[in-house]
Coordinates of C-alpha atoms and ligand atoms in Angstrom, one line a residue:
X1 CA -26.7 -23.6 129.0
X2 CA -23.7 -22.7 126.9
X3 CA -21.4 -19.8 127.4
X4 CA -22.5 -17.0 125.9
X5 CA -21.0 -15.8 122.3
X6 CA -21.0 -12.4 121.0
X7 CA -21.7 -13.6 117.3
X8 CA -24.8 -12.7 115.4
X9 CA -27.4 -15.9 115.9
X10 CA -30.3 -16.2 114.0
X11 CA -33.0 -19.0 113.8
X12 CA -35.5 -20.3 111.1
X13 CA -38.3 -21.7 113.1
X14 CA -41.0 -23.6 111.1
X15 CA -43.4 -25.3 111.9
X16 CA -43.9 -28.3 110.0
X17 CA -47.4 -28.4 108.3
X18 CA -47.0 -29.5 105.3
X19 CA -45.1 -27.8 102.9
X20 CA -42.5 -24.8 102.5
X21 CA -44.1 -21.4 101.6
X22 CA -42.7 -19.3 99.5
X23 CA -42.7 -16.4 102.5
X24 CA -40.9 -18.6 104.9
X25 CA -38.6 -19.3 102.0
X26 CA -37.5 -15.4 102.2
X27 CA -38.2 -16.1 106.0
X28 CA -34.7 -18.4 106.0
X29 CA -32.9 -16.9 103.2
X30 CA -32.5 -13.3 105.0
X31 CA -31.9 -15.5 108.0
X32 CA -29.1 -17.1 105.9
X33 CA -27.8 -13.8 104.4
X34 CA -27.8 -11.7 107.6
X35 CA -25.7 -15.2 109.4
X36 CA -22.8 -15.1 106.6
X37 CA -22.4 -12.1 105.7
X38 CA -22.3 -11.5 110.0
X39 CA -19.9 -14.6 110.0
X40 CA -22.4 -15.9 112.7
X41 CA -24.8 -19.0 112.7
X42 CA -28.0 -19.7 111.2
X43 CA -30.0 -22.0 113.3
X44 CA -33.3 -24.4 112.2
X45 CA -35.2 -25.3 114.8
X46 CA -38.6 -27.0 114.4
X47 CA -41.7 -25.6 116.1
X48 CA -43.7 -28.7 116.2
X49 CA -45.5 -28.2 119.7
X50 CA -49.2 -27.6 117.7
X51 CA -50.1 -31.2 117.4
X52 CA -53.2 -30.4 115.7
X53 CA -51.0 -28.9 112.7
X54 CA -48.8 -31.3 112.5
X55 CA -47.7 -33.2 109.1
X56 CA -46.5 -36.7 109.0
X57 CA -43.2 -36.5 106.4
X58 CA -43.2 -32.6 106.2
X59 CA -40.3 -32.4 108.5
X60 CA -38.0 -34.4 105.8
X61 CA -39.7 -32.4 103.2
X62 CA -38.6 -29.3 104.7
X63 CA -35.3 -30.1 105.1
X64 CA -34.4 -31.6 101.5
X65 CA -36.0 -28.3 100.3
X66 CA -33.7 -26.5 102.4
X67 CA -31.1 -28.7 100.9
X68 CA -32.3 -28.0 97.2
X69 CA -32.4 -23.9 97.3
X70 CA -29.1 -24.2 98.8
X71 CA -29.1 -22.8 102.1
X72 CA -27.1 -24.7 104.4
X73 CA -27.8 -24.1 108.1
X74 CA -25.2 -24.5 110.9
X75 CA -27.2 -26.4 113.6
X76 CA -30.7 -28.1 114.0
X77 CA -32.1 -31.4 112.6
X78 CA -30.1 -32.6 109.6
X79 CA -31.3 -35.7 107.2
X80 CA -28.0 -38.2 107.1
X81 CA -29.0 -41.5 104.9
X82 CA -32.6 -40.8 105.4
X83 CA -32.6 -40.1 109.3
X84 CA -33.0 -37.2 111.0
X85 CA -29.9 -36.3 113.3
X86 CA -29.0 -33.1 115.5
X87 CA -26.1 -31.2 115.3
X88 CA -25.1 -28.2 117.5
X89 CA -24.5 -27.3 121.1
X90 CA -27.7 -25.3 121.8
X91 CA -30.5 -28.8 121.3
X92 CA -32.7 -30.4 121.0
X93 CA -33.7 -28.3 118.2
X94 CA -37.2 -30.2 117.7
X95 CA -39.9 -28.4 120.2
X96 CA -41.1 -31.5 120.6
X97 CA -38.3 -32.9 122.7
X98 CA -38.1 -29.7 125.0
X99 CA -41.4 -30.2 126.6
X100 CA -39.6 -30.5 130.9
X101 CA -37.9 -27.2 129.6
X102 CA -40.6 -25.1 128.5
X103 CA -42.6 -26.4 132.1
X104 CA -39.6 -25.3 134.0
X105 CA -40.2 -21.7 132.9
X106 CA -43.8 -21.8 133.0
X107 CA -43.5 -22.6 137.1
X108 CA -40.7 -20.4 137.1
X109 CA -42.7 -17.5 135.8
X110 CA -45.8 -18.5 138.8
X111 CA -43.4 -18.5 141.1
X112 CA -42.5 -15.2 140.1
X113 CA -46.1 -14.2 139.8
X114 CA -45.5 -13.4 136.0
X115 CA -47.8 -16.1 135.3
X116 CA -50.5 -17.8 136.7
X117 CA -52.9 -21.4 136.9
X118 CA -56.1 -20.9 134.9
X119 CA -58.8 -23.6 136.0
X120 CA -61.5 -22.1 133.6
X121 CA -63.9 -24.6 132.0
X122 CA -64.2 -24.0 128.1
X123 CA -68.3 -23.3 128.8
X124 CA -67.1 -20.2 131.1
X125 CA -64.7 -19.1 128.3
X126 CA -67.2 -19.2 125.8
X127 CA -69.4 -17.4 127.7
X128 CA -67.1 -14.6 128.4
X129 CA -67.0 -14.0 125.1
X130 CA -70.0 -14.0 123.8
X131 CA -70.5 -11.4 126.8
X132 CA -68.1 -9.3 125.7
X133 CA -69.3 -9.7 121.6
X134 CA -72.5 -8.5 122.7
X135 CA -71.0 -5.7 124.5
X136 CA -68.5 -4.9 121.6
X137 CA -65.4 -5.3 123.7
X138 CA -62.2 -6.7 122.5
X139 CA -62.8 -10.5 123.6
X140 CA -59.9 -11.5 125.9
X141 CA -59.8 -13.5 129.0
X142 CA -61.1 -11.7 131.5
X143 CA -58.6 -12.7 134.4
X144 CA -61.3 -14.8 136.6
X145 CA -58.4 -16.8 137.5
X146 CA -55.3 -14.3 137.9
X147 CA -56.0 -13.3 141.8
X148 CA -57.3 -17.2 142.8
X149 CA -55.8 -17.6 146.2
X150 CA -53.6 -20.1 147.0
X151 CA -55.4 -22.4 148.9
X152 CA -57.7 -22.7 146.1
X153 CA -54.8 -23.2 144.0
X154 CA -53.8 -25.9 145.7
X155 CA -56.8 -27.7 146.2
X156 CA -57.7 -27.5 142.5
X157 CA -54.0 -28.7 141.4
X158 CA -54.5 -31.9 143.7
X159 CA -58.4 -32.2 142.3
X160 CA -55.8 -32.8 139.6
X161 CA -58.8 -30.4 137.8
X162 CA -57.8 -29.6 134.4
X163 CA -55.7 -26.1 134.1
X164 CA -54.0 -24.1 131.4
X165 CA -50.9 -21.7 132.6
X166 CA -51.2 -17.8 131.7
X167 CA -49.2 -15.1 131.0
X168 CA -50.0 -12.0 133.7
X169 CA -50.2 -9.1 131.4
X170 CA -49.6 -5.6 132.8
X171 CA -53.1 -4.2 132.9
X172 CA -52.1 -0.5 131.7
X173 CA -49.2 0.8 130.1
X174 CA -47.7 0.2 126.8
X175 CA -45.7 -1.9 125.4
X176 CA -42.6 -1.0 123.2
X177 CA -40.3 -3.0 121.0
X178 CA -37.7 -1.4 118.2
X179 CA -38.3 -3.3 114.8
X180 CA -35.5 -2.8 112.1
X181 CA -38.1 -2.5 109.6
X182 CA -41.0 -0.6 111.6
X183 CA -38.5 1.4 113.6
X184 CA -40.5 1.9 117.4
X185 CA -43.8 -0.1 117.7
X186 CA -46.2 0.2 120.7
X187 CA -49.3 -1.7 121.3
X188 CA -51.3 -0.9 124.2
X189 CA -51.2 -3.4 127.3
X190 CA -55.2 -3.5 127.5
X191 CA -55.4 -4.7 124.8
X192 CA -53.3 -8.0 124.7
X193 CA -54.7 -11.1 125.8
X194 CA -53.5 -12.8 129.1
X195 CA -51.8 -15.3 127.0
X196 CA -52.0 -18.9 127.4
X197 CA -48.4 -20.2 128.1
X198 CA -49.1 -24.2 128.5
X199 CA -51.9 -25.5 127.1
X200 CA -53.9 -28.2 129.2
X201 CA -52.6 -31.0 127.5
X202 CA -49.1 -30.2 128.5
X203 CA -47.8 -28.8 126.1
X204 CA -46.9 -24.9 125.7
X205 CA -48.0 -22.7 123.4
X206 CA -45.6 -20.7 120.6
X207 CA -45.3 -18.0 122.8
X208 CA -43.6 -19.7 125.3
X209 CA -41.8 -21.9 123.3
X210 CA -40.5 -19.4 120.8
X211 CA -39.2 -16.5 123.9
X212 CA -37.6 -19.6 125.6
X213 CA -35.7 -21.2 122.9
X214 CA -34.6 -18.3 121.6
X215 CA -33.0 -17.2 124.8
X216 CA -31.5 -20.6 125.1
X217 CA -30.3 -20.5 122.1
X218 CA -28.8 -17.3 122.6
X219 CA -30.8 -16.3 119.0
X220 CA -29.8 -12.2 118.3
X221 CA -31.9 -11.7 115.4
X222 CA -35.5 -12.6 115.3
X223 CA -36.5 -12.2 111.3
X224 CA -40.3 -13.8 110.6
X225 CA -43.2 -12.4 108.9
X226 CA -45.7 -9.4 109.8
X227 CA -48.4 -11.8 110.7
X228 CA -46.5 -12.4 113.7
X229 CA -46.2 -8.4 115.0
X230 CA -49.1 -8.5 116.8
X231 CA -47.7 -11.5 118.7
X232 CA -44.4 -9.3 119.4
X233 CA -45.4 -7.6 122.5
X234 CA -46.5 -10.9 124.4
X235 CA -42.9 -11.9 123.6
X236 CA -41.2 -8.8 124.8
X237 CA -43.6 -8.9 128.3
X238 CA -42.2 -12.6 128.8
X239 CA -38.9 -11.4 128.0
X240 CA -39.5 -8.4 131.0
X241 CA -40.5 -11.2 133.5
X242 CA -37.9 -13.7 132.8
X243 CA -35.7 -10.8 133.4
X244 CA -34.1 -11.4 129.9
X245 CA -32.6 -8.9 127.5
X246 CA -34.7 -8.6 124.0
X247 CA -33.3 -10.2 120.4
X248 CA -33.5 -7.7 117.9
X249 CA -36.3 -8.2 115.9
X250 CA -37.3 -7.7 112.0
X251 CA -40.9 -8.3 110.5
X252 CA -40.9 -8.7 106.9
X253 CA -43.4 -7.6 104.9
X254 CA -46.1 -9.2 103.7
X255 CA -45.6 -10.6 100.4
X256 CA -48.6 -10.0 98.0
X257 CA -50.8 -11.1 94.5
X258 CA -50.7 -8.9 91.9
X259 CA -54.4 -7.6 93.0
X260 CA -52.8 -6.7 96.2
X261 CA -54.8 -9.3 98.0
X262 CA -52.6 -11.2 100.5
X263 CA -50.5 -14.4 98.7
X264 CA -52.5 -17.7 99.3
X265 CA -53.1 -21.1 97.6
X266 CA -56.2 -20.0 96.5
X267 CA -54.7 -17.5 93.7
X268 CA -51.8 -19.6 92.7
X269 CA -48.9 -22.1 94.4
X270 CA -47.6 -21.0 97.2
X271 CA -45.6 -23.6 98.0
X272 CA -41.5 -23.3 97.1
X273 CA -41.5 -27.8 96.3
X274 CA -43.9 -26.9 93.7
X275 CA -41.9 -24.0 92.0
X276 CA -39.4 -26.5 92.0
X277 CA -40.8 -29.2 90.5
X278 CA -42.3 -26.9 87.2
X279 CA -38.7 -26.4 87.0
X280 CA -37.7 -22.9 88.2
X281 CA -34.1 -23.4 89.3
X282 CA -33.0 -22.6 92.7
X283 CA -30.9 -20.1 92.2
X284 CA -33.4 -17.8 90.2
X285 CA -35.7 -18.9 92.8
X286 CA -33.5 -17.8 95.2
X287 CA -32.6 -14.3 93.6
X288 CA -36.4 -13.8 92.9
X289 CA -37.4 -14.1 96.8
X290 CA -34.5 -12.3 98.1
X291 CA -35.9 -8.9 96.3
X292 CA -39.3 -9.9 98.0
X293 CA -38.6 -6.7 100.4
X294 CA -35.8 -5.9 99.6
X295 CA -33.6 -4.4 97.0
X296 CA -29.8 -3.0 96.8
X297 CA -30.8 0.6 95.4
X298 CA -28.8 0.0 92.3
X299 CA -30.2 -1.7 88.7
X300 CA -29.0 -5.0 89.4
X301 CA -31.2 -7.9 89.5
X302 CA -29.7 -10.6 88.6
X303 CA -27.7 -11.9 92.4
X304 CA -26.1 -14.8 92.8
X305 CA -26.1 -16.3 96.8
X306 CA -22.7 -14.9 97.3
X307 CA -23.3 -11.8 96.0
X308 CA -26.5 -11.6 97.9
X309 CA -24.4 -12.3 100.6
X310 CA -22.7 -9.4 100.0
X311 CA -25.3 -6.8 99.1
X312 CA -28.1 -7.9 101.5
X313 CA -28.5 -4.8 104.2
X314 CA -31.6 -5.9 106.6
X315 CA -31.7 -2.4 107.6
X316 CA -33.3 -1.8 104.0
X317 CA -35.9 -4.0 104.2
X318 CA -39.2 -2.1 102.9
X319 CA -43.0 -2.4 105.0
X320 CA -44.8 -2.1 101.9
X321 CA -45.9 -5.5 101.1
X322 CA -44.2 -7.1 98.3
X323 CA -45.9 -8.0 95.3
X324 CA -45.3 -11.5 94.1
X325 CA -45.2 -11.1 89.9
X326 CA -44.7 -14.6 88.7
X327 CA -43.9 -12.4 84.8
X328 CA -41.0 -11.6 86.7
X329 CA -40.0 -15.1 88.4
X330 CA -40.4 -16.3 84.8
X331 CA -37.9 -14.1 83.3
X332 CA -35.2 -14.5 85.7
X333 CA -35.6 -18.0 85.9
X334 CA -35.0 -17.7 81.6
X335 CA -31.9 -15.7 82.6
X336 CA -30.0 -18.5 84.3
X337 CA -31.4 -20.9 81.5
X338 CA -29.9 -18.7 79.2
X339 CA -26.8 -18.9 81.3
X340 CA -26.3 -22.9 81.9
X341 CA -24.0 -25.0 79.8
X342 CA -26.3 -27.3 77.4
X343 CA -24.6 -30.4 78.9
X344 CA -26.2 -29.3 82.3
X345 CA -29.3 -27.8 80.5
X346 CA -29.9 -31.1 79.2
X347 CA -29.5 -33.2 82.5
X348 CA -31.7 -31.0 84.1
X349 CA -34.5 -31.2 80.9
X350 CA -34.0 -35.0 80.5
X351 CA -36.3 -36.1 83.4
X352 CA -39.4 -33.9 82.2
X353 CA -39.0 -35.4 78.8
X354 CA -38.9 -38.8 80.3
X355 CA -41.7 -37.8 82.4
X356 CA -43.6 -36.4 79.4
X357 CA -43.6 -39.7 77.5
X358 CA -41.1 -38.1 74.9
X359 CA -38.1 -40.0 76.0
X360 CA -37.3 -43.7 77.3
X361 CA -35.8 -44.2 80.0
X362 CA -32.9 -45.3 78.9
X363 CA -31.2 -43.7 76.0
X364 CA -29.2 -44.7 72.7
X365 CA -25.8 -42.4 71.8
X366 CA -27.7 -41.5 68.7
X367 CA -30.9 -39.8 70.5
X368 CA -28.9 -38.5 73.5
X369 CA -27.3 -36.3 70.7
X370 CA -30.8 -35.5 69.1
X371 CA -31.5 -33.9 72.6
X372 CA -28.8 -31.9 73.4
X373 CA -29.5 -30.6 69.7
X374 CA -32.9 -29.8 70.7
X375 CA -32.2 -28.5 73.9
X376 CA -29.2 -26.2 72.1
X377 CA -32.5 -24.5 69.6
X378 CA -34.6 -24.2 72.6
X379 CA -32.5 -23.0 75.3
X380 CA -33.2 -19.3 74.0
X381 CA -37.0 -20.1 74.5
X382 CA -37.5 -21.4 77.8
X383 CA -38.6 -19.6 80.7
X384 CA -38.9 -22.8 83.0
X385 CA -37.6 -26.4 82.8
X386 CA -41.5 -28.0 82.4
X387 CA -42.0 -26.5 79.6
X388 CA -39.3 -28.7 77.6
X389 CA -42.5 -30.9 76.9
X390 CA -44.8 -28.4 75.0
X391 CA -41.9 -26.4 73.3
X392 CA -40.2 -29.9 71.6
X393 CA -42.8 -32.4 71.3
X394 CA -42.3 -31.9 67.7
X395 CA -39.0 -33.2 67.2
X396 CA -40.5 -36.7 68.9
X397 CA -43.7 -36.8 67.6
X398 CA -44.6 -35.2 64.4
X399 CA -48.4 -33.4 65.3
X400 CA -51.2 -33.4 63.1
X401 CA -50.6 -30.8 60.3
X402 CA -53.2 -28.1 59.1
X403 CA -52.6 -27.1 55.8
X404 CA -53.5 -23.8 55.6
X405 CA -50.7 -22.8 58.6
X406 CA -48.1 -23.6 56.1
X407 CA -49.1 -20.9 53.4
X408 CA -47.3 -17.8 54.4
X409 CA -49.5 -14.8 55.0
X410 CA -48.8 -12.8 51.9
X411 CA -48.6 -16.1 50.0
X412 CA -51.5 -19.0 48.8
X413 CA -51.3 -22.6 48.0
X414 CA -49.9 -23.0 44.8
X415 CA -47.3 -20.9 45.4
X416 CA -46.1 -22.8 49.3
X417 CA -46.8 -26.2 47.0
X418 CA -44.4 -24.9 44.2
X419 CA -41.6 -24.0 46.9
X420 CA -41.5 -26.9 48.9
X421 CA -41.4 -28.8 46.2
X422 CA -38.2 -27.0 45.1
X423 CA -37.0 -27.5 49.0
X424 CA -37.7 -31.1 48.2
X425 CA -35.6 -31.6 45.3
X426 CA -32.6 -29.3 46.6
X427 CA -32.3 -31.0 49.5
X428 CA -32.8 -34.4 48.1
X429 CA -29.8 -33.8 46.4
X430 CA -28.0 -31.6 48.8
X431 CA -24.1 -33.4 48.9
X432 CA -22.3 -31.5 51.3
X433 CA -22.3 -31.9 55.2
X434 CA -25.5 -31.6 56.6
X435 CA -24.5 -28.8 59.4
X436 CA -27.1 -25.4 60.1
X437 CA -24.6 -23.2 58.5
X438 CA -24.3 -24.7 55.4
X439 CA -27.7 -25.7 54.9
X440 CA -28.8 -22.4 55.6
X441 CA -26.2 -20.7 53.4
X442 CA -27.0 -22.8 50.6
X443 CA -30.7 -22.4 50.7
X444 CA -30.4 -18.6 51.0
X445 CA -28.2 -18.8 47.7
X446 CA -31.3 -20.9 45.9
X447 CA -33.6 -18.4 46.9
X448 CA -31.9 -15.6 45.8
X449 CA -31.1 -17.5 42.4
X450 CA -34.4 -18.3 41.7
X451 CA -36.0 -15.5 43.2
X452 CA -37.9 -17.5 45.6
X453 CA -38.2 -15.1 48.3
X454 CA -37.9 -15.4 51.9
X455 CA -41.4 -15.2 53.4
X456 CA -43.1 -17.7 51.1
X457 CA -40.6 -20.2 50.9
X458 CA -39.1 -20.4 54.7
X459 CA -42.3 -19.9 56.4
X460 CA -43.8 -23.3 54.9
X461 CA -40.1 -24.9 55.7
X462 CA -40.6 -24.1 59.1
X463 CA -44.3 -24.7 59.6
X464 CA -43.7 -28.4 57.7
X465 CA -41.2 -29.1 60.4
X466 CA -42.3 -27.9 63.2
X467 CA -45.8 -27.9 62.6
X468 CA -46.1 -25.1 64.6
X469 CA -46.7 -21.3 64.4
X470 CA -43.9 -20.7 66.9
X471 CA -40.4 -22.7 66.8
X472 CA -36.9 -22.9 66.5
X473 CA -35.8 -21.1 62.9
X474 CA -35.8 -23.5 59.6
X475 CA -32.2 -24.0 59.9
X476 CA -32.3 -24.9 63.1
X477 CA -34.7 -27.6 63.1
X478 CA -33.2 -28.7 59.7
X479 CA -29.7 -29.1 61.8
X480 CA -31.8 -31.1 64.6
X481 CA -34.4 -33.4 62.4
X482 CA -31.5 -34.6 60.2
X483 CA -31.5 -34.8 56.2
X484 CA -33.8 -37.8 56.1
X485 CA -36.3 -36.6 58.5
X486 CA -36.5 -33.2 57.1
X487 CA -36.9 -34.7 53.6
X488 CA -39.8 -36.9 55.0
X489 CA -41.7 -34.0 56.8
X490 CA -41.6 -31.2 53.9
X491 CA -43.1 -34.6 51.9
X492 CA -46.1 -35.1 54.1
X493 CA -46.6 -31.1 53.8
X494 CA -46.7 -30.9 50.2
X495 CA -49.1 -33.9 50.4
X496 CA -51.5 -32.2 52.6
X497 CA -51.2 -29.1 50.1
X498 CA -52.8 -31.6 47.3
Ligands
LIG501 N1 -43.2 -21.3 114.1 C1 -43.5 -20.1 113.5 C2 -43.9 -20.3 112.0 O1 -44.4 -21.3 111.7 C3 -42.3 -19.2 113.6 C4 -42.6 -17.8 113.9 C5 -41.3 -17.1 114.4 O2 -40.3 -17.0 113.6 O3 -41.2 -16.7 115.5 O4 -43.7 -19.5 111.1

């Protein structure tokens, strides 16, 4: 084992089923802000011992979403040129690969008559409990095994009979563990299960695995969800018999729907790849989770990673659950939109356009600049990167038009004819650059001339190029459609006004 350090350790420990929820998300990013902002280590191991849960692939997933959101982990599995390598003094970091240590403790703990051999058949369990069901009794194992004598023991262990190995739970008492977010917690010892440590296949349980590792990996702050409270004192009963100090643990709060109803798939995604891929950036992502449970008692919402670094205090993390308003994910995801340069705006939009059949894959000098113009209208507009598709389809395609959207409200017909007509001719022969200043300038100067009015005359300029109710300002698509294009569009509106 390696010498001990006195630096703050923390772990992420997922177990890889699948896909990366949004909780364990918050799960590794309080990891991550409690490790630098402690200059300690943040440590990923992989809790992979339930074969039954196990996803082929979801390993690699996990770590390129790590990768993606930015939170860069000290030791663990790494992906290096598609293969998964270890770094870090403290490994293996894959449960998986630690199977001869976690049966070393288990003996360890029956020689220590912590634990003990379980030969029960899986009819005698069920029956137990249906026993105690009908009897309305917590249904736990009722200890058949836990005084066996050792000749039996024996005998039944050469039978080579099947076995599972159990924790031997104190039958009275309490048992106490100080929580940074629930302060002292006590559960009652009658009341806890005489847990099974290794399963009869050979493999140990997460209880074992998780006390183990995380005293071999010398782990000082234990942050996971509250689902996993009730699992606590098992943890802090293996810790007494091992004879080993305690971590310091913190269970975060659950993390709700709006209806107060506990956040699953069911109600929405929960899953942080698909947040991704509509196009909410990771660092909004980011910020948006980190105040899942927590929040710096001032106004500010908007954190960068370093500044959450910073600010983050886990001894303010709330026990309410949090609510998880996606109104709210939206807007700060449009606040760093609003904030990116239109040259990385537009690398980041460019695959959903080619995605949505907008855009070829390949690009000419002259469309690439059609783009960025686009993206520069829409910027303003756009709460996530997917919805590049809906919001400019326009500019690509030109949609059917109704007629009667171009008449503005206080307007009719005739009148939206008349002025687009007018449009028509004044831009046909409009001379000077073709830039959204100028055009705009000019046309305001025709209006007022003529006493066109504002309303009925730039309402049916916008809706003939945008064919739209909601869009980008006239001058603003006149600046991204171009002179000819413009001219063509308010042409096919004034021949759908005939
Ligand atoms: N492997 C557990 C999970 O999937 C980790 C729980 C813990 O952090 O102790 O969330």
């Amino acid at each position: 084992m390696s010498e001990k350090t006195n630096k703050i350790r923390v772990r992420f420990a997922p177990s890889p089923t699948g896909f990366v929820h949004i909780g364990s998300l918050r799960t590794a990013l309080y990891d991550y802000l409690l490790a630098r902002q402690k200059k300690g280590s943040f440590v990923l191991r992989i809790e992979d011992t339930d074969r039954n849960r196990f996803v082929e692939g979801s390993l690699e997933n996990l770590l390129i979403v790590l990768e993606k959101v930015n939170l860069k982990w000290d030791e663990g599995p790494f992906l290096e040129n598609g293969k998964i390598i270890e770094k870090g003094e403290f490994g293996p970091y894959i449960q998986s690969n630690r199977l001869d240590i976690y049966k070393k403790y288990a003996l360890e703990l029956i020689k220590k008559e912590k634990a003990y051999y379980c030969f029960c058949s899986s009819e005698r369990l069920d029956e137990v409990r249906r026993i105690q069901e009908v009897n309305h009794e917590p249904t736990k194992y009722d200890g058949f095994c836990r005084n066996l004598d050792k000749e039996t023991i024996s005998k039944n262990l050469e039978k080579k009979l099947p076995y599972v190995i159990r924790l031997a739970v104190p039958k009275e008492g309490t048992t106490k563990f100080s929580d940074l977010v629930r302060n002292e917690v006590e559960f009652e010892n009658k009341l806890i299960d005489d847990q099974v440590l290794i399963k009869s296949d050979g493999f140990p349980t997460y209880h074992l695995a998780v006390v183990v590792d995380d005293h071999l990996m010398q782990i000082t702050h234990i942050i996971r969800g509250e689902e996993w409270l009730s699992s606590t004192p098992k943890h802090v009963i293996l810790y007494e018999a091992f004879g080993w100090d305690n971590p310091q643990y913190a269970h975060l709060p659950l993390i709700l729907n709006p209806d107060k109803s506990k956040l699953s798939k069911r109600q929405g995604d929960v899953a942080v790849e698909d947040y991704l891929k509509k196009g909410f950036l990771p660092e909004a992502l980011i910020n948006f989770v980190a105040l899942l449970g927590w929040n710096p008692g001032t106004e500010q919402e908007i954190f960068s990673l370093d500044e959450l670094v910073q600010a983050f205090d886990i001894n303010k993390i709330q026990k309410a659950g949090a609510v998880f308003d996606i109104t709210k994910l939206e807007w700060m995801n449009s606040q760093y939109i609003k904030k990116m340069s239109v040259a990385n705006l537009t690398a980041k939009c460019l695959p959903y356009l080619v995605e949505g059949g907008l855009v070829g894959k390949t690009t000419s000098k002259e469309e690439q600049e059609k783009i960025t113009k686009i993206i520069t209208v829409t910027q303003e507009r756009l709460k996530k990167l997917s919805e590049i598709v809906d919001l400019t389809g326009f500019f690509f395609q030109q949609p059917d038009l109704n007629p009667d959207l171009l008449v503005w409200k206080k307007s009719d017909k005739e009148i939206t004819k008349i002025r687009l007509e007018r449009l028509l001719k004044f831009y046909d022969t409009y001379t000077e650059r073709w830039t959204e200043k100028g055009v705009e300038e000019n046309t305001l100067k025709l209006i007022e001339e003529e006493k066109l009015e504002n309303g009925p005359t730039l309402w049916p300029l916008r809706v003939a190029l945008s064919h739209l109710e909601r869009s980008p300002g006239p001058f603003q698509l006149t600046w991204v459609l171009g002179k000819e294009e413009t001219l063509q569009r308010i042409q096919s509106a004034i021949k759908s006004l005939s």
